[in-house]
Each structure stands twice: as structure tokens, then as C-alpha cells.
CSV table of C-alpha atoms and ligand atoms in Angstrom, one decimal:
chain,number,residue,atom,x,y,z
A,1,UNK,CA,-36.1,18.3,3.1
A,2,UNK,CA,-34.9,14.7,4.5
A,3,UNK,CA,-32.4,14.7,7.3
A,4,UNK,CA,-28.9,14.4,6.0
A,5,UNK,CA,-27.7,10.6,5.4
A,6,UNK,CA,-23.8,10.1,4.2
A,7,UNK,CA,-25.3,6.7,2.9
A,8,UNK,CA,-27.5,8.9,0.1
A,9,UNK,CA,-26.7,12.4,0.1
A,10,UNK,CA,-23.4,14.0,-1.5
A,11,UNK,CA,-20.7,15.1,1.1
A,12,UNK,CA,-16.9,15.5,2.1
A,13,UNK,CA,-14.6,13.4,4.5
A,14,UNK,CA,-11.6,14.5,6.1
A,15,UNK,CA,-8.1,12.5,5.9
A,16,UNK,CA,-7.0,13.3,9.6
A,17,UNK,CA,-3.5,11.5,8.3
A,18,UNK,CA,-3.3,13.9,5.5
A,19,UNK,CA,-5.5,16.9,5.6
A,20,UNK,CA,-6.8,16.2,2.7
A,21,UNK,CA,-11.1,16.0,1.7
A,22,UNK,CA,-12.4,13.7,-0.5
A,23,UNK,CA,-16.0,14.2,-1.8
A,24,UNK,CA,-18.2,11.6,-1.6
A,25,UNK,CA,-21.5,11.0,-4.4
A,26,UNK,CA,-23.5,8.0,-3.3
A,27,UNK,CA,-26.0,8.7,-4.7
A,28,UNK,CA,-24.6,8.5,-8.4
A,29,UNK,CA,-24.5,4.9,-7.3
A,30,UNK,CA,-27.8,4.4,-9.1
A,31,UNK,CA,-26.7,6.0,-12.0
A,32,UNK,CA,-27.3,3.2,-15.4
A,33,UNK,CA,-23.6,1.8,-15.9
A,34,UNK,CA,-23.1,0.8,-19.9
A,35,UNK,CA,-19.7,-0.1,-19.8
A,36,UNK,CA,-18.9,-3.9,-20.5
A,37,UNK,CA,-18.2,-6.1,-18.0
A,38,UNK,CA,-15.9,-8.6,-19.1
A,39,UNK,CA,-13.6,-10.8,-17.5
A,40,UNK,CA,-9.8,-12.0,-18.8
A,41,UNK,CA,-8.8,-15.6,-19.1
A,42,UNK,CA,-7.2,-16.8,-16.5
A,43,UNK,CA,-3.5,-16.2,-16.9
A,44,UNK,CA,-1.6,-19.8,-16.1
A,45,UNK,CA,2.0,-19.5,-15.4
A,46,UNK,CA,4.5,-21.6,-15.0
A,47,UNK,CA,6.9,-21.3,-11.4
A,48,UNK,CA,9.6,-20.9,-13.5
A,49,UNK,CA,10.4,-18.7,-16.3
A,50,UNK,CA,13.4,-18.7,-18.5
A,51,UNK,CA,13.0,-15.6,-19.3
A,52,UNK,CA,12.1,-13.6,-16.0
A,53,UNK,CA,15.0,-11.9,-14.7
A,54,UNK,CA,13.9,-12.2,-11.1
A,55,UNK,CA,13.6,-15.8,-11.6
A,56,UNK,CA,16.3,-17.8,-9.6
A,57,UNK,CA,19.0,-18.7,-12.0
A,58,UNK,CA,18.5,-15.9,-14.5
A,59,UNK,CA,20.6,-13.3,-15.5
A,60,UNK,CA,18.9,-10.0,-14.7
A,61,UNK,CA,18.8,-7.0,-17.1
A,62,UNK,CA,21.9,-5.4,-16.2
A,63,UNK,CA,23.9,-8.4,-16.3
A,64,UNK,CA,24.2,-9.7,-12.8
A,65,UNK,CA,22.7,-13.2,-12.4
A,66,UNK,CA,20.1,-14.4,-9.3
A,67,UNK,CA,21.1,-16.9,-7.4
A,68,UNK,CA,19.7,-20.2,-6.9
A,69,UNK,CA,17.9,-18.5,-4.0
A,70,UNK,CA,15.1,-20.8,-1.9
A,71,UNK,CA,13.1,-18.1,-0.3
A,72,UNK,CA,13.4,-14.4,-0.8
A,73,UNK,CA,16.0,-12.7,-2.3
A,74,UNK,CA,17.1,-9.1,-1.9
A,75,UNK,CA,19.1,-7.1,-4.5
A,76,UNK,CA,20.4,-3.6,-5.7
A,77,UNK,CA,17.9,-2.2,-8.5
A,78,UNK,CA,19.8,-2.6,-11.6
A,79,UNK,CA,18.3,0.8,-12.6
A,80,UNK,CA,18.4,3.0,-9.3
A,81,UNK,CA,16.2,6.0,-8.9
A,82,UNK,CA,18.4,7.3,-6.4
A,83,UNK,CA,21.5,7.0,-6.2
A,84,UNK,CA,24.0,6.7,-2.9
A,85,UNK,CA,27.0,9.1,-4.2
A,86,UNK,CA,25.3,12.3,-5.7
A,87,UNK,CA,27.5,15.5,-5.3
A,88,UNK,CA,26.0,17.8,-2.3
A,89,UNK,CA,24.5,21.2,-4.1
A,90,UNK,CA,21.5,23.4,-4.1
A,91,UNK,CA,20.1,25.7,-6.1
A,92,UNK,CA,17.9,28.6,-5.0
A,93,UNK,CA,16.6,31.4,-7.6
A,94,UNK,CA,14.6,34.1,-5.6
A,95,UNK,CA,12.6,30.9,-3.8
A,96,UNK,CA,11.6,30.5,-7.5
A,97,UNK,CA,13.6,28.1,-8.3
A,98,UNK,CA,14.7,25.6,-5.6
A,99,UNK,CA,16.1,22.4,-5.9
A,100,UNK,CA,18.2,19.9,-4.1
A,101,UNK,CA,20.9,17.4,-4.5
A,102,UNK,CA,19.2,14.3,-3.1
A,103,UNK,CA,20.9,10.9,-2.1
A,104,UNK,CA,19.5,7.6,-1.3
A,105,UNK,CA,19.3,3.6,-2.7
A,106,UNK,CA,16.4,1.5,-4.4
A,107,UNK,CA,16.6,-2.5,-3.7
A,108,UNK,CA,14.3,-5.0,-5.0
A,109,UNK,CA,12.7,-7.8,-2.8
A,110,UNK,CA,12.0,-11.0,-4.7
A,111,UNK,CA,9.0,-13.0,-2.3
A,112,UNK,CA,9.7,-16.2,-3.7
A,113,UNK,CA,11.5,-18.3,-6.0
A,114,UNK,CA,8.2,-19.3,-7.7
A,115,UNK,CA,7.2,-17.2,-10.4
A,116,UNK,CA,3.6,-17.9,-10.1
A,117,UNK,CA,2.7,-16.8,-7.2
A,118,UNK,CA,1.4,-13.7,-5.4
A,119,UNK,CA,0.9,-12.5,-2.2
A,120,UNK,CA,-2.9,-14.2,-2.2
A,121,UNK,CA,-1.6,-17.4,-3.4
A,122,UNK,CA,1.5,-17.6,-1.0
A,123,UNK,CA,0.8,-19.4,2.5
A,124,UNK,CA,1.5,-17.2,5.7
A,125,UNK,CA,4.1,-18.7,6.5
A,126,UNK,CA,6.3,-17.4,3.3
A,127,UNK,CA,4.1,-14.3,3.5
A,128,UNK,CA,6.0,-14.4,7.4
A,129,UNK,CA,9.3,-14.8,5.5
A,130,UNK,CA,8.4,-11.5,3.6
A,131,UNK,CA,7.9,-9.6,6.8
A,132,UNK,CA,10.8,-10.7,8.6
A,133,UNK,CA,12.8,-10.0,5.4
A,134,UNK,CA,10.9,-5.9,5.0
A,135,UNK,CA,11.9,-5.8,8.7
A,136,UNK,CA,15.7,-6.4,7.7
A,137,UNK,CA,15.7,-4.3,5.4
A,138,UNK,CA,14.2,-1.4,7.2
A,139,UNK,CA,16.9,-1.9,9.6
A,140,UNK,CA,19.6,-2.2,8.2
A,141,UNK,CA,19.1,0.6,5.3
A,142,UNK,CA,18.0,2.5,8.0
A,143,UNK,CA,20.6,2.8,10.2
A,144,UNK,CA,22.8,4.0,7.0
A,145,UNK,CA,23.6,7.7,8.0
A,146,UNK,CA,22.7,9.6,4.9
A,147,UNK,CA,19.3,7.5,4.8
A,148,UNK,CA,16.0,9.6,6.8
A,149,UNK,CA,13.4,7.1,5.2
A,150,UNK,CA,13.0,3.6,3.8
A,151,UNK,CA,10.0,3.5,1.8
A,152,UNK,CA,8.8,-0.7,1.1
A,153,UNK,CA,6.5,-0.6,-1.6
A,154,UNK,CA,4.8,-3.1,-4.0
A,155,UNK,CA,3.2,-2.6,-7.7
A,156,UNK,CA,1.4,-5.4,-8.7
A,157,UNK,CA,-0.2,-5.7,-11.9
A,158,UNK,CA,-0.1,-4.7,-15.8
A,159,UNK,CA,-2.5,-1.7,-14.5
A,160,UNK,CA,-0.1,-0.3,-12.4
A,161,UNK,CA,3.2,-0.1,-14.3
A,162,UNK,CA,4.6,-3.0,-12.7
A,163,UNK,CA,7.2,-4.7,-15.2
A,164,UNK,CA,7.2,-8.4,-14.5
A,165,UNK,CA,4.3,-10.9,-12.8
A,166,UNK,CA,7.0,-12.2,-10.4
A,167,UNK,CA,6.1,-12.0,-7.1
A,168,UNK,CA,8.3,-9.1,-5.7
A,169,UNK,CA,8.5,-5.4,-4.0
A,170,UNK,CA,10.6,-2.9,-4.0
A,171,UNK,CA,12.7,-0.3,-1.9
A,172,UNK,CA,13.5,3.4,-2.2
A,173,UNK,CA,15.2,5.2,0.0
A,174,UNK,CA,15.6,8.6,0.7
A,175,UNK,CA,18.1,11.5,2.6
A,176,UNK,CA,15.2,13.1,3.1
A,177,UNK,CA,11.5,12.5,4.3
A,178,UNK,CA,9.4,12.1,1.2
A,179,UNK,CA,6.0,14.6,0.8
A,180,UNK,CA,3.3,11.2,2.0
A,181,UNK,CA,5.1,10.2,5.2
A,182,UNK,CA,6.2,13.4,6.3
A,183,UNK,CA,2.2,14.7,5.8
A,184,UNK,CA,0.9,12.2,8.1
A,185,UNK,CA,3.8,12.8,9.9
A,186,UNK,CA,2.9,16.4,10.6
A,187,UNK,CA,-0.5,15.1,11.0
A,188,UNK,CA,0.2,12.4,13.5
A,189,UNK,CA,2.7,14.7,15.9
A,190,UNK,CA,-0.3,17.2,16.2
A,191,UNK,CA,-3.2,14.7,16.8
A,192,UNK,CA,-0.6,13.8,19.9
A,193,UNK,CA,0.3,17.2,21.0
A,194,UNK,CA,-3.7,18.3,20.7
A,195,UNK,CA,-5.1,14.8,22.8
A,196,UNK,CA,-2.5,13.4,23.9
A,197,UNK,CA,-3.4,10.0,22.0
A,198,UNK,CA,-2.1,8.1,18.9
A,199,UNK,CA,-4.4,9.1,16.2
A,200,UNK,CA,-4.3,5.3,14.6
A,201,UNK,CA,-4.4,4.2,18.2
A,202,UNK,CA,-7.5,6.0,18.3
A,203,UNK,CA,-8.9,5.2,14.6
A,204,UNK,CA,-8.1,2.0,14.8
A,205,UNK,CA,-10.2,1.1,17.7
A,206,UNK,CA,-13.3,3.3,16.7
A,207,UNK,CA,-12.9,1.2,13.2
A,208,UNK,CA,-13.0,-2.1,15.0
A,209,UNK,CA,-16.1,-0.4,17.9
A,210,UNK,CA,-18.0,0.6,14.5
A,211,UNK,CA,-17.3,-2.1,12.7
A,212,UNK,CA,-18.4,-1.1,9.4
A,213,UNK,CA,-15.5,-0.6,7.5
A,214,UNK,CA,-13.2,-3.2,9.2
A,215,UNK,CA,-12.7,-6.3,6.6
A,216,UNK,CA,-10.4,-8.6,8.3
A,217,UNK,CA,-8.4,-8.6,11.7
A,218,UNK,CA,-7.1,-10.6,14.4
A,219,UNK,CA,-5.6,-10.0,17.6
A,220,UNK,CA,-2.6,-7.6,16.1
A,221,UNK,CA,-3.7,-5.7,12.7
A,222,UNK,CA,-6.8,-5.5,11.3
A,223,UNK,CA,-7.5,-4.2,7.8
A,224,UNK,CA,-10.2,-1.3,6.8
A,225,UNK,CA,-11.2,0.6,4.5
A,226,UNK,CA,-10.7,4.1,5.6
A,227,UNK,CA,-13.5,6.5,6.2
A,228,UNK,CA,-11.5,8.6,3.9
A,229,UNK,CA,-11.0,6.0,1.4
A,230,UNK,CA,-10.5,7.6,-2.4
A,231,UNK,CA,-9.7,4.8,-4.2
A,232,UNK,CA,-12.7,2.3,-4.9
A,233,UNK,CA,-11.4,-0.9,-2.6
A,234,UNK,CA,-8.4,1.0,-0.8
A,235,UNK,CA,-7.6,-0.5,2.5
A,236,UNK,CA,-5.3,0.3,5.3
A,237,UNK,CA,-4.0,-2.1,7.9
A,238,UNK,CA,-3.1,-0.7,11.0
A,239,UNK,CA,-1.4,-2.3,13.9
A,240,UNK,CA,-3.3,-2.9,17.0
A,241,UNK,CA,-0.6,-2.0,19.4
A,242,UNK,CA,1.3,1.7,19.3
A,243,UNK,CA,4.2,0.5,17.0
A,244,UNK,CA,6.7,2.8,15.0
A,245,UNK,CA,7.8,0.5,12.9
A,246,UNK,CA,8.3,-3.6,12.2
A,247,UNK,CA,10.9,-3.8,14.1
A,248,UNK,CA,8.7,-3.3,17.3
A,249,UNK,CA,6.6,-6.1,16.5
A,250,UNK,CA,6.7,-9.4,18.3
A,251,UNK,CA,7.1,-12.3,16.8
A,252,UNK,CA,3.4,-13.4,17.2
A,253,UNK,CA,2.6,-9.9,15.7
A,254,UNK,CA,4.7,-10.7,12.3
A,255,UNK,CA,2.6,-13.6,12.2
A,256,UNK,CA,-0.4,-11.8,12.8
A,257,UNK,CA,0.5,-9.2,9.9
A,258,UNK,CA,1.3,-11.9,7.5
A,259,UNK,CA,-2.3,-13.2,8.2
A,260,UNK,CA,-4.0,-10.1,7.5
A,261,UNK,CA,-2.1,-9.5,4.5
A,262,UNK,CA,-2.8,-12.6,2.9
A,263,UNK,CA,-6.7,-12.7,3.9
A,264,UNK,CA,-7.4,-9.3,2.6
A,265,UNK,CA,-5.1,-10.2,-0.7
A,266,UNK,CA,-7.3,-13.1,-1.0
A,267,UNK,CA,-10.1,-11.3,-0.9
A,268,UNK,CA,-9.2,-9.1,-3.3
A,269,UNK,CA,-8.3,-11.6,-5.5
A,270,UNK,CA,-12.1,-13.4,-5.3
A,271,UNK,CA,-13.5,-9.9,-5.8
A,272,UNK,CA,-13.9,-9.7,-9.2
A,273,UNK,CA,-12.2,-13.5,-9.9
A,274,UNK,CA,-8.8,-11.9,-11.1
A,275,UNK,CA,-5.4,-11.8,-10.0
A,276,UNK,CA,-6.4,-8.0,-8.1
A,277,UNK,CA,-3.7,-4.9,-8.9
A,278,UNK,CA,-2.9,-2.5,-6.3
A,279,UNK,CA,-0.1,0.0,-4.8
A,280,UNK,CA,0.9,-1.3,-1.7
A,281,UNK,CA,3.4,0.0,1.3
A,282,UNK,CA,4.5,0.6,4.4
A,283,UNK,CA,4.5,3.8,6.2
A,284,UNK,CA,6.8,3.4,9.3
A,285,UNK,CA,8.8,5.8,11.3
A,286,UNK,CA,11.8,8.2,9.4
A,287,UNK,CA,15.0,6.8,10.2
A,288,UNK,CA,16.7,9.9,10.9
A,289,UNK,CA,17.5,9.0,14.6
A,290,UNK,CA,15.0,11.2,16.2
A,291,UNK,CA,12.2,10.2,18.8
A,292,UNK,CA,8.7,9.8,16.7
A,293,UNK,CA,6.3,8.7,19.5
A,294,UNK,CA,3.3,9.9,17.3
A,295,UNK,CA,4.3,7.2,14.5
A,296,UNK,CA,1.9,4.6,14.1
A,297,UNK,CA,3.0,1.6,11.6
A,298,UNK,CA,0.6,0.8,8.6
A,299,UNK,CA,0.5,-0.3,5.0
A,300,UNK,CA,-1.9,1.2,3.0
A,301,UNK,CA,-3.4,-0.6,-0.1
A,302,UNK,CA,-4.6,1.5,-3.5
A,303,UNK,CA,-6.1,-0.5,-6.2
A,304,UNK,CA,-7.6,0.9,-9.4
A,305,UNK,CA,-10.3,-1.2,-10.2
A,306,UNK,CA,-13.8,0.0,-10.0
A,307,UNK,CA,-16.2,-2.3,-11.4
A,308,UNK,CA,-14.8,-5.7,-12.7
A,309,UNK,CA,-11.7,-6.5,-13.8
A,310,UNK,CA,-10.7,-4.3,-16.9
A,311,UNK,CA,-13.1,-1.1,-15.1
A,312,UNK,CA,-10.8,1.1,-13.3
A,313,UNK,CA,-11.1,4.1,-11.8
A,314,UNK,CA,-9.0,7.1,-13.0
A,315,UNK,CA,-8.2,10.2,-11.3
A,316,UNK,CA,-8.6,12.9,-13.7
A,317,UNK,CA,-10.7,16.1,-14.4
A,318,UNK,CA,-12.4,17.3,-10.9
A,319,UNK,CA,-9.8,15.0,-9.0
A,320,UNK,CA,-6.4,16.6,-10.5
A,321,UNK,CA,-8.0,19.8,-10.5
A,322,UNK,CA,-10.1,20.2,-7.1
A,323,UNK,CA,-10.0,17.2,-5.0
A,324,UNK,CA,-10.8,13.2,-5.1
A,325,UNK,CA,-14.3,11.9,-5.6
A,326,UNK,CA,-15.9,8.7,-5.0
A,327,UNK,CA,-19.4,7.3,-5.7
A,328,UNK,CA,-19.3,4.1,-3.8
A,329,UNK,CA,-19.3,5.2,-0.4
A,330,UNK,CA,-16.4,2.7,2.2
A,331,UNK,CA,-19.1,1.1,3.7
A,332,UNK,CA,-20.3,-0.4,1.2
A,333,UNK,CA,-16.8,-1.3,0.0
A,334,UNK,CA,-15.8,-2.6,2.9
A,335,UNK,CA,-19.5,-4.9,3.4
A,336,UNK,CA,-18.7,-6.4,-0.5
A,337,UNK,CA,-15.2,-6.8,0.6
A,338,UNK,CA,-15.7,-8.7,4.0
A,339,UNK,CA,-18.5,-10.8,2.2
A,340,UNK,CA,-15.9,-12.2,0.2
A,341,UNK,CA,-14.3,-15.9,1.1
A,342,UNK,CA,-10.9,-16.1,2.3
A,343,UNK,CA,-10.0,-18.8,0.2
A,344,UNK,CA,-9.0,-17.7,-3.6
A,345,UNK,CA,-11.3,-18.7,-6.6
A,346,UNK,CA,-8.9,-20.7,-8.0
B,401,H2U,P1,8.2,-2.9,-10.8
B,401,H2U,O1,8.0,-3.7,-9.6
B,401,H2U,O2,7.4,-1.7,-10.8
B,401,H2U,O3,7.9,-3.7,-12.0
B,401,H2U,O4,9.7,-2.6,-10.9
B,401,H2U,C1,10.7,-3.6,-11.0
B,401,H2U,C2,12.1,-3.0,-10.7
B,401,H2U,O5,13.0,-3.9,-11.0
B,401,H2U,C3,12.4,-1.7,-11.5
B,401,H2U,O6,12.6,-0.7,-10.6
B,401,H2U,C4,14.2,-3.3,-11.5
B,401,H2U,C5,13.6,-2.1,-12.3
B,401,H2U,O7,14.5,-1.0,-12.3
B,401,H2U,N1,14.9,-4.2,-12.4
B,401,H2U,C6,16.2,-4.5,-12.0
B,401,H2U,O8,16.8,-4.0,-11.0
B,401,H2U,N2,16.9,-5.5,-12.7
B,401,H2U,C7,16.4,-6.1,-13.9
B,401,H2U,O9,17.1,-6.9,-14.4
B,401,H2U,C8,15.1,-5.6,-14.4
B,401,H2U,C9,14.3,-4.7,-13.5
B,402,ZN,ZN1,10.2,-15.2,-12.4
């Protein structure tokens, strides 16, 4: 029998952040794909929208009308998922049953006033204003006493539920670490207390020694797709410097985040000539006033699409049931992906 090669031969990769294995099939690579490959138009849209209710101007779907606001803009979901004055109670059948009264506050960030845009097609210095503006945010939701976490997240497409083409994110907060963060929480404090090292400290320079995943980075972050990847084209960008959250960053580090983000959006965007959807967010340290020195500030990045534009990848059957699966191994993800021109197609 050959000697073992991850590049042809099935095997599993472990998520040091989560726990979690992902099963990896390259060879099903060469499988015959029949599927179409087909491309949408082009969506043109205007910068404003009459009827967009995070358009400056408009009157939102609860009521409340946007300002004429020049830059971002930053308000109360309409529609909260949590809400800041729930009742405190508990309910605990034989460890059966358990649930919790949970509190906590949803916001929504518009990015800019012009309803065209996106992250890719935004220059870095308004991508800048977005950082500065997560930053506030994390800060001053934060330091809210009933709040443990501030979760900055962005949909962005059709594809991924996301209601409106406007260029914006989202907030939800939490009393309580939600089940993601406080996994590679748990994951992070050990790696510490077993080496006595950052584990994205660590990662992040063997990623940029190796080489072969990284996509894009400069002197602060750099963006890769993990060795764990299980979505298609997921990235992760990682901070270069032991950082807990934005708010540690420099100033010349926001910039160098904004950079990063808007290369690697760009890139996604030229990958299969479409505007590219995705999951985005942050993962920065709880905000429940204790020390986290194993926190290590990233944003990861989980798009759907697999092949072209209208192929995505779903996670069903063997993946719900046993674990995730890819065929397409990161490397070569992350080779098409750095290929790729870093200005958009269009
Ligand atoms: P998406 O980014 O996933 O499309 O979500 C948009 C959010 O905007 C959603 O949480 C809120 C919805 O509750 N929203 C408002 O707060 N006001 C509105 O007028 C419409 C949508
Ligand atoms: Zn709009």
C-alpha cells in the first residue's frame, strides 16, 4: 500500500478551538460533477432605496425612522431576540427538563449609507469606520452588568437568511456565554494551562511558517483557511499579536484588520464572479469582568458555496448525524483563494 498522503487519501482533522473532527475525502475530488454551473446576472442597485428600511431617511419596519446618517449607524433591533428585562426564573425537572430565564439586547450596525455596497466594494478606510464602530459597541454593551458576551455577527446574502442587501451587521448579546465562544473558550484556557502558550498565538504563526493555507495578511492579521476548515471557502482571521478583544488593538492594527477584511472579501467576491455569501463574526473575550488571558481575538468566515455561484454546500445526512465532511481539502482552498486578484470583477 502507498504511504499515507492527506492530499489523496480519506482522513480526520482535529478543531483544537472546538474539539470537534471533521472528516476529510479528497479523493472524491475526482468524482464526475453533473450539476450545472450557471451564473446569475449581475444584480445592479441603486445607493439608495426608497424602500430599504436601513436606508438613511426611511422609516424602518417598526416605525422608527433612520436618520440622515453619513457613515454608520447603530440601532435597537426592531424585533429583539433577547430582550433586556425578562423576569429571573428557572426551571429544573429531575435534570430532565432545565431551562433558564435569559436576558440580553440585539442591535443592528448599518456600514454605510449607500445601499449598494458591501464589505468588498467598501474602501478600507470606511471598512476602518466599521471597526472602530464594532469596537464601540463591544465596549460599551459590554460593560452593561447583566451582559457576559457581545456577539458581532454578519449574514450576508439571500443564501443565508439575510433580509435586506444593505450593507449591515448585527449584535446579540447575552447574560450568559453562548455554546461557540465558551467551547473555544474551554479549549483556549487548556491549550494555556497544558503549554503555557496562546493556542492562536501558536496557530497563527505555524499558518504563516507553512504557508499553505494563509490567503492574505499583513503585519497585524492574516487570514487562513483553517486546517480544520468544514465549510468549502471558510476562513479565519486571526490577530498577529495576543489580543482579547478590539479594544486592544492599536490604531495601526484597526487599520490592518480593515485591510484584511476587505482583501479576503474581495477575493471572495472574484471567486466565482458574484456578490459571495457568508456567516461572519467576531469571537472576542466574555465580558463578564474576569481575567481571560487565553482569549485570542478572531472573526471567522462560513460561506456556503461550493462550486459556483448557485452550488452550495449543505450539511445534512452524515454531517447532522456523525460529523462534518469535506472533499476539497483547505489547501487547495486556500491556493484557489490566494490566486485570486484583490481587486473585484466588477
Ligand atoms: P439580517 O441581517 O439577518 O437580514 O437581519 C436584519 C435584522 O434587522 C433582523 O434581526 C432587524 C431584524 O429584526 N430589523 C429591524 O430591526 N428593523 C426593521 O425595520 C427591519 C429589520
Ligand atoms: Zn438601503
Amino acid at each position: 500500500m502507498n504511504p499515507f498522503h492527506p492530499a489523496d487519501h480519506p482522513h480526520r482533522r482535529y478543531n483544537p478551538l472546538t474539539g470537534e473532527w471533521i472528516l476529510v475525502s479528497p479523493h472524491r475530488t475526482k468524482r464526475p460533477w453533473q450539476g450545472q454551473v450557471e451564473r446569475p446576472p449581475i444584480e445592479e442597485r441603486p445607493s439608495y432605496d426608497p424602500a430599504c428600511y436601513l436606508c438613511p431617511g426611511n422609516e424602518r419596519a417598526g416605525g422608527a425612522r433612520n436618520p440622515d446618517y453619513r457613515s454608520t449607524y447603530v440601532f435597537d433591533n426592531d424585533f429583539m431576540a433577547l430582550l433586556p428585562d425578562v423576569p429571573t426564573g428557572r426551571i429544573d425537572r429531575d435534570g430532565l427538563l432545565v431551562g433558564e430565564s435569559e436576558r440580553g439586547l440585539c442591535r443592528v450596525i448599518c456600514y454605510s449609507p449607500d445601499h449598494s455596497l458591501t464589505l468588498a466594494e467598501m474602501a478600507t478606510g470606511d471598512i476602518r469606520s466599521v471597526v472602530d464602530v464594532w469596537a464601540e459597541q463591544y465596549r460599551e454593551i459590554g460593560a452593561l452588568p447583566y451582559i457576559r458576551y457581545v456577539q458581532i455577527f454578519e449574514n450576508k446574502g439571500a443564501i443565508m437568511g439575510c433580509s435586506n442587501p444593505h450593507p449591515h451587521g448585527q449584535i446579540w448579546c447575552n447574560e450568559t456565554v453562548p455554546q461557540e465562544p465558551a467551547v473555544e473558550g474551554v479549549h483556549q484556557a487548556a491549550y494555556l494551562a497544558e503549554r503555557g502558550s496562546c493556542l492562536l498565538c501558536d496557530y497563527g504563526a505555524l499558518e504563516m511558517e507553512e504557508g499553505e493555507r494563509l490567503v492574505c495578511s499583513n503585519d497585524h492579521f492574516s487570514a487562513v483557511v483553517p486546517y480544520w476548515a468544514t465549510w468549502p471557502f471558510e476562513t479565519m482571521i486571526v490577530s498577529r499579536r495576543h489580543v482579547a478583544s478590539l479594544l486592544e488593538l492599536t490604531d495601526a492594527e484597526r487599520d490592518g484588520l480593515a485591510d484584511v477584511i476587505r482583501r479576503l472579501a474581495v477575493r471572495y467576491d472574484n471567486l466565482f464572479e458574484v456578490s459571495f455569501p457568508y456567516t461572519m463574526g467576531i469571537h472576542q473575550q466574555p465580558t463578564d469582568g474576569e481575567e481571560h488571558p487565553a482569549w485570542h481575538l478572531h472573526l471567522h468566515f462560513y460561506p456556503p458555496l461550493l462550486r459556483s455561484a448557485t452550488v452550495r454546500k449543505f450539511m445534512v445526512g452524515y454531517e447532522m448525524l456523525a460529523n462534518p465532511q469535506r472533499d476539497l481539502t483547505p489547501e487547495a482552498a486556500a491556493e484557489r483563494l490566494r490566486a485570486l486578484s484583490e481587486t473585484r470583477f466588477v
